[in-house]
Coordinates of N, CA and C in Angstrom, one line a residue:
M1 N 30.6 32.5 -6.0 CA 31.9 32.6 -6.7 C 33.0 31.7 -5.7
F2 N 32.6 31.9 -4.6 CA 33.5 30.8 -3.5 C 33.1 29.4 -3.7
R3 N 31.7 28.8 -4.2 CA 31.7 27.7 -3.9 C 32.3 26.9 -5.2
E4 N 32.8 27.9 -6.2 CA 33.8 27.4 -7.4 C 34.9 26.8 -6.9
F5 N 35.4 27.5 -5.7 CA 36.9 27.2 -5.3 C 36.8 26.3 -4.2
L6 N 36.0 26.2 -3.5 CA 35.6 24.9 -2.1 C 36.6 24.1 -2.4
P7 N 36.6 23.2 -3.7 CA 36.9 21.8 -3.4 C 38.5 22.1 -3.7
S8 N 39.3 23.1 -4.6 CA 40.6 23.1 -4.6 C 41.2 23.5 -3.3
L9 N 40.6 24.3 -2.6 CA 40.7 25.0 -1.4 C 40.8 23.7 -0.3
R10 N 40.0 22.7 -0.4 CA 39.9 21.8 0.5 C 41.0 20.7 0.2
K11 N 41.3 20.8 -1.1 CA 42.6 19.9 -1.3 C 43.9 20.3 -1.1
Q12 N 44.1 21.6 -1.4 CA 45.2 22.4 -1.2 C 45.1 22.1 0.8
S13 N 44.5 22.3 1.3 CA 44.6 21.9 2.8 C 45.3 20.7 3.3
L14 N 44.4 19.8 2.6 CA 44.7 18.1 2.7 C 46.1 18.1 2.5
V15 N 46.8 18.4 1.4 CA 48.1 18.1 1.0 C 49.0 19.1 1.7
T16 N 48.9 20.3 2.1 CA 49.5 21.0 3.2 C 49.5 20.7 4.6
K17 N 48.5 20.0 4.9 CA 48.0 19.5 6.2 C 47.8 20.8 7.3
R18 N 47.4 21.6 6.7 CA 47.0 22.8 7.6 C 45.9 23.7 6.9
P19 N 45.0 24.3 7.4 CA 44.1 24.9 7.1 C 44.5 26.3 6.0
A20 N 44.3 26.0 4.8 CA 44.3 27.2 3.6 C 43.4 28.2 3.6
S21 N 42.5 28.0 4.2 CA 41.4 29.4 4.3 C 40.8 29.3 5.6
I22 N 40.0 30.5 5.7 CA 39.4 30.5 6.9 C 38.0 29.7 6.9
A23 N 37.7 29.3 5.6 CA 36.5 28.1 5.4 C 37.2 26.7 5.9
D24 N 38.5 26.4 6.2 CA 39.1 25.3 6.4 C 38.5 25.4 8.1
M25 N 39.3 26.6 8.4 CA 39.2 26.6 10.0 C 38.0 26.6 10.6
M26 N 37.0 27.0 9.9 CA 35.7 27.3 10.3 C 35.1 25.7 10.3
E27 N 35.4 24.8 9.2 CA 34.8 23.6 8.7 C 35.2 22.7 10.2
E28 N 36.6 23.0 10.5 CA 37.0 22.3 11.4 C 36.7 22.4 13.0
F29 N 36.7 23.8 13.0 CA 35.7 24.0 14.3 C 34.4 23.4 14.3
W30 N 33.4 23.4 13.5 CA 32.4 22.5 13.6 C 32.3 20.9 13.6
R31 N 33.3 20.6 12.9 CA 33.7 19.0 13.3 C 34.1 18.6 14.7
E32 N 34.9 19.7 15.2 CA 35.3 19.4 16.7 C 35.4 20.5 17.4
P33 N 34.1 21.0 17.6 CA 33.8 22.4 18.4 C 34.6 22.7 19.9
F34 N 35.2 21.6 20.6 CA 35.7 21.5 21.9 C 37.1 20.9 21.9
G35 N 37.7 20.8 20.3 CA 39.0 20.1 20.4 C 40.0 20.8 21.2
S36 N 40.0 22.2 21.1 CA 41.1 22.4 21.7 C 41.1 23.0 23.4
F37 N 39.7 22.7 24.0 CA 39.6 22.7 25.1 C 39.8 21.6 26.3
P38 N 40.9 21.6 26.8 CA 41.4 20.7 27.7 C 40.3 20.1 28.9
S39 N 39.6 21.1 29.1 CA 38.6 20.9 30.1 C 37.4 19.8 29.7
F40 N 37.3 19.4 28.5 CA 36.4 18.8 27.8 C 37.3 17.2 27.3
P41 N 37.8 16.4 28.4 CA 38.6 15.1 27.9 C 37.4 14.3 27.2
L42 N 36.6 14.0 27.8 CA 35.8 13.2 26.6 C 35.1 13.6 25.8
L43 N 35.3 14.3 25.3 CA 34.9 14.9 23.8 C 36.3 14.8 23.1
K44 N 37.3 15.2 24.1 CA 38.4 15.2 22.7 C 39.0 13.7 22.8
D45 N 38.6 12.7 23.6 CA 39.2 11.4 23.3 C 38.5 10.5 22.1
Q46 N 37.5 11.4 21.4 CA 36.7 10.7 20.6 C 37.7 10.4 19.3
G47 N 37.7 9.4 18.6 CA 38.7 9.2 17.4 C 37.6 8.6 16.3
Y48 N 38.8 8.5 15.0 CA 38.2 7.9 14.1 C 39.2 6.8 13.6
P49 N 38.6 5.8 13.1 CA 37.3 5.3 13.0 C 36.4 5.4 14.5
T50 N 35.2 5.3 14.3 CA 34.3 5.1 15.7 C 34.3 3.4 15.9
L51 N 34.6 3.0 16.8 CA 34.7 1.6 17.4 C 33.7 1.1 18.5
D52 N 33.4 -0.2 18.1 CA 32.5 -1.1 18.9 C 33.1 -2.2 19.3
I53 N 33.4 -2.4 20.5 CA 34.3 -3.3 21.1 C 33.5 -4.1 22.1
S54 N 33.4 -5.7 21.7 CA 32.7 -6.6 22.7 C 33.5 -7.9 22.9
E55 N 33.3 -8.4 23.9 CA 34.0 -9.4 24.5 C 33.3 -10.8 24.8
A56 N 33.5 -12.0 24.4 CA 32.6 -13.1 24.3 C 33.8 -14.0 25.6
D57 N 33.4 -15.5 25.7 CA 34.3 -16.2 26.5 C 35.4 -16.2 25.9
S58 N 35.8 -16.7 24.4 CA 37.2 -16.8 24.3 C 37.3 -15.7 23.1
Q59 N 36.5 -15.0 22.9 CA 37.3 -14.1 21.8 C 37.0 -12.5 22.1
I60 N 37.2 -11.5 21.3 CA 37.1 -10.1 21.4 C 36.9 -9.8 19.8
I61 N 35.7 -9.1 19.7 CA 35.2 -8.6 18.5 C 35.0 -7.0 18.4
V62 N 36.1 -6.6 17.4 CA 36.0 -5.0 17.4 C 35.4 -4.6 15.9
K63 N 34.3 -4.2 15.9 CA 33.6 -3.4 14.7 C 34.0 -1.8 14.3
A64 N 34.7 -1.6 13.5 CA 35.1 0.2 13.0 C 34.4 0.2 11.7
E65 N 33.6 1.3 11.9 CA 33.1 2.0 10.3 C 34.2 2.8 9.7
L66 N 34.1 2.1 8.5 CA 34.9 3.1 7.4 C 34.4 3.0 6.0
P67 N 33.5 4.1 6.0 CA 33.0 4.2 4.5 C 33.8 4.6 3.7
G68 N 33.4 4.2 2.6 CA 34.1 4.7 1.2 C 35.8 4.1 1.0
L69 N 36.1 3.2 2.0 CA 37.5 2.7 1.7 C 37.5 1.3 1.5
E70 N 38.7 0.8 1.1 CA 38.9 -0.4 0.5 C 39.5 -1.0 1.3
P71 N 39.7 -2.6 1.5 CA 40.3 -3.0 2.5 C 41.7 -3.2 2.3
N72 N 42.7 -2.7 1.1 CA 43.8 -2.2 1.1 C 44.2 -0.9 1.2
D73 N 43.0 -0.1 1.8 CA 43.4 1.1 2.2 C 43.6 1.3 3.9
V74 N 43.6 0.0 4.5 CA 43.3 0.0 5.8 C 44.7 -1.2 6.2
E75 N 45.3 -0.9 7.5 CA 46.2 -1.3 7.9 C 45.8 -2.0 9.5
I76 N 45.9 -3.1 9.9 CA 45.7 -3.8 11.1 C 46.9 -4.1 12.0
T77 N 47.3 -3.9 12.8 CA 48.4 -4.3 13.9 C 47.9 -4.7 15.4
V78 N 48.0 -5.7 15.9 CA 47.9 -6.4 17.2 C 49.3 -6.4 17.7
D79 N 49.3 -6.3 19.0 CA 50.5 -6.2 20.0 C 50.0 -6.6 21.3
D80 N 49.9 -7.9 21.6 CA 49.4 -8.2 23.0 C 47.9 -7.5 23.3
D81 N 48.0 -6.5 24.0 CA 46.6 -5.9 24.4 C 46.4 -4.5 23.7
M82 N 47.1 -4.0 22.5 CA 46.6 -3.1 21.7 C 46.6 -3.5 20.4
L83 N 45.4 -2.4 20.2 CA 45.0 -2.6 18.2 C 45.3 -1.0 17.8
S84 N 45.9 -1.3 16.7 CA 45.9 -0.6 16.0 C 45.5 -0.4 14.5
I85 N 44.5 0.5 14.4 CA 44.1 0.5 12.8 C 44.5 2.3 12.4
K86 N 44.9 2.1 11.2 CA 45.3 2.9 10.1 C 45.1 2.7 9.1
G87 N 45.0 3.9 8.4 CA 44.9 4.2 6.5 C 44.7 5.5 6.3
E88 N 44.2 5.3 5.1 CA 44.2 6.7 4.5 C 42.9 6.9 3.5
K89 N 42.0 8.1 3.6 CA 40.9 8.2 3.2 C 41.2 9.1 1.7
K90 N 41.6 8.9 0.6 CA 41.8 9.9 -0.4 C 40.5 10.8 -1.0
F91 N 41.1 12.2 -1.4 CA 40.3 13.0 -1.9 C 39.8 12.4 -3.3
E92 N 38.7 12.8 -3.7 CA 38.4 12.2 -4.7 C 38.0 13.6 -5.7
E93 N 38.8 13.6 -6.7 CA 38.5 15.0 -7.5 C 37.3 15.2 -7.9
E94 N 36.5 16.1 -7.6 CA 35.4 16.7 -7.9 C 35.3 17.3 -9.4
E95 N 34.1 17.3 -10.2 CA 33.9 17.8 -11.3 C 33.6 19.2 -11.2
K96 N 34.3 19.9 -12.0 CA 34.1 21.5 -12.1 C 33.1 22.1 -12.3
K97 N 32.1 21.4 -12.9 CA 30.4 21.7 -13.3 C 29.6 21.7 -11.8
D98 N 30.4 20.9 -10.8 CA 29.1 20.7 -9.9 C 29.1 22.2 -8.9
N99 N 28.2 22.5 -8.3 CA 28.2 23.5 -7.8 C 28.0 23.3 -6.3
Y100 N 29.1 23.4 -5.5 CA 28.8 22.8 -4.2 C 28.7 23.9 -3.2
H101 N 27.6 23.6 -2.3 CA 27.4 24.6 -1.3 C 28.1 24.4 0.2
R102 N 28.5 22.9 0.4 CA 29.2 22.5 1.3 C 29.7 21.0 1.1
I103 N 31.1 20.7 1.9 CA 31.9 19.6 1.8 C 32.0 18.9 2.9
E104 N 31.4 18.0 3.5 CA 31.7 17.6 4.8 C 32.5 16.3 4.9
R105 N 32.4 15.3 4.0 CA 33.1 14.4 3.8 C 34.5 14.6 4.2
S106 N 35.5 13.6 4.9 CA 36.5 13.8 5.3 C 37.3 12.9 4.8
Y107 N 38.5 13.5 4.4 CA 39.6 12.9 3.8 C 41.0 13.1 4.5
G108 N 41.9 12.1 4.1 CA 43.4 12.6 4.9 C 43.2 10.8 5.6
S109 N 44.8 10.9 6.2 CA 45.1 9.6 6.8 C 44.6 9.7 8.5
F110 N 44.5 8.5 9.0 CA 43.8 8.1 10.1 C 44.7 7.1 10.7
H111 N 44.8 7.4 12.3 CA 45.7 6.3 13.1 C 44.9 6.2 14.3
R112 N 44.4 5.0 14.7 CA 43.4 4.7 15.6 C 43.9 3.6 16.8
T113 N 44.5 3.8 18.0 CA 45.1 2.8 19.0 C 44.3 2.6 19.9
V114 N 43.8 1.4 20.2 CA 43.0 1.2 21.4 C 43.3 0.0 22.4
L115 N 43.5 0.4 23.9 CA 43.7 -0.8 24.5 C 42.4 -1.8 24.6
L116 N 42.9 -3.1 24.3 CA 42.0 -4.0 24.6 C 41.7 -4.6 26.0
P117 N 40.6 -5.2 26.1 CA 40.3 -5.5 27.6 C 41.5 -6.5 28.1
C118 N 41.9 -7.7 27.1 CA 42.9 -8.4 27.7 C 43.9 -8.7 26.5
A119 N 44.8 -9.6 26.7 CA 45.7 -9.9 25.8 C 44.9 -11.1 24.7
V120 N 45.7 -11.0 23.4 CA 45.0 -11.6 22.5 C 46.1 -12.7 21.8
K121 N 45.8 -13.5 21.0 CA 46.6 -14.4 20.2 C 46.8 -13.6 19.0
S122 N 47.8 -13.0 18.8 CA 47.9 -12.1 17.3 C 48.0 -12.9 16.2
D123 N 48.4 -14.3 16.3 CA 48.3 -15.5 15.2 C 47.1 -15.9 14.9
E124 N 46.1 -15.4 15.5 CA 44.6 -16.1 15.2 C 43.7 -14.9 15.1
V125 N 44.1 -13.7 14.6 CA 43.5 -12.3 14.4 C 42.6 -12.7 12.8
K126 N 41.4 -12.2 12.8 CA 40.7 -12.1 11.4 C 40.5 -11.2 11.4
A127 N 40.1 -10.5 10.2 CA 39.5 -9.4 9.6 C 38.7 -9.5 8.5
K128 N 37.4 -8.6 8.6 CA 36.6 -8.9 7.2 C 35.9 -7.5 7.1
F129 N 35.8 -7.1 5.8 CA 35.2 -5.9 5.6 C 34.2 -6.1 4.8
D130 N 32.8 -5.5 5.2 CA 32.0 -6.1 4.5 C 30.9 -4.3 4.7
K131 N 30.6 -3.8 3.7 CA 30.0 -2.5 3.2 C 30.2 -1.6 4.3
G132 N 31.4 -1.3 4.2 CA 32.1 -0.2 5.1 C 32.1 -0.5 6.3
V133 N 32.2 -1.7 7.0 CA 32.5 -2.0 8.5 C 33.2 -3.0 8.3
L134 N 34.4 -2.9 9.0 CA 35.3 -3.7 9.3 C 35.1 -4.4 10.5
T135 N 35.2 -5.8 10.5 CA 34.9 -6.5 12.0 C 36.2 -7.3 12.2
I136 N 37.1 -7.4 13.3 CA 38.1 -7.7 13.8 C 37.8 -8.8 14.6
T137 N 38.0 -10.2 14.3 CA 37.6 -11.1 15.5 C 39.1 -11.5 15.8
M138 N 39.4 -11.4 17.4 CA 40.4 -11.7 18.1 C 40.3 -13.1 19.2
A139 N 41.2 -14.1 19.3 CA 41.0 -15.2 20.3 C 41.7 -14.5 21.3
K140 N 41.5 -14.8 22.7 CA 42.0 -14.5 23.9 C 43.0 -15.3 24.0
S141 N 44.1 -15.0 24.4 CA 45.3 -15.5 24.8 C 45.0 -16.3 26.0
E142 N 45.6 -17.8 26.0 CA 45.3 -18.8 27.4 C 45.1 -18.2 28.5
K143 N 46.5 -17.3 28.9 CA 46.7 -16.8 30.3 C 45.3 -15.9 30.7
E144 N 44.7 -15.2 29.4 CA 43.8 -14.4 30.0 C 42.4 -14.9 29.9
K145 N 42.1 -16.2 29.6 CA 40.5 -16.9 29.8 C 40.5 -17.0 31.3
G146 N 41.3 -17.2 32.3 CA 40.8 -17.4 33.6 C 40.5 -18.6 33.9
R147 N 40.3 -19.1 34.9 CA 39.7 -20.2 35.6 C 38.8 -20.0 36.7
K148 N 37.9 -20.5 37.0 CA 37.3 -20.4 38.1 C 37.5 -20.8 39.1
I149 N 37.9 -20.4 40.1 CA 38.3 -20.5 41.7 C 37.2 -21.1 42.5
M150 N 37.6 -22.3 43.3 CA 36.3 -22.7 44.3 C 36.7 -21.9 45.8
I151 N 36.1 -21.7 46.4 CA 35.9 -21.1 47.7 C 35.6 -22.2 48.8
E152 N 36.8 -22.1 49.6 CA 36.9 -23.5 50.6 C 35.8 -22.8 51.8
S153 N 35.1 -23.4 52.3 CA 34.5 -23.0 53.8 C 34.9 -23.4 54.9

């Protein structure tokens, strides 16, 4: 009986942005078990989407996993040394005849802001979306490239 109502309960909790049932609270606990404990700052800082940030001589590359999204579902902004990625993953209406035991895919809006290793040229940012991976390439600002300093003896 409960399995029949799970998709509608999940949808209701997304609309109201709060748990609609004890099942939602349990699901949230299993998704982020230490989220309410301030003594676990490393676990609490994990965000969505997960990011890989790498640096080369002249550019910074950020890769974000965004499965199930389309490029028009995501907004990217860059301001000096801050990168923001935000968007929304919409709930797909499930067929009533399906007999769900569990729904683990997450839905809803997300917003992730990270500090980049250095300032970048915001007018030279390029983004590519391929197979659920968003790749953002940013050219370093001239003032941040640095120069080699000779040591006098």
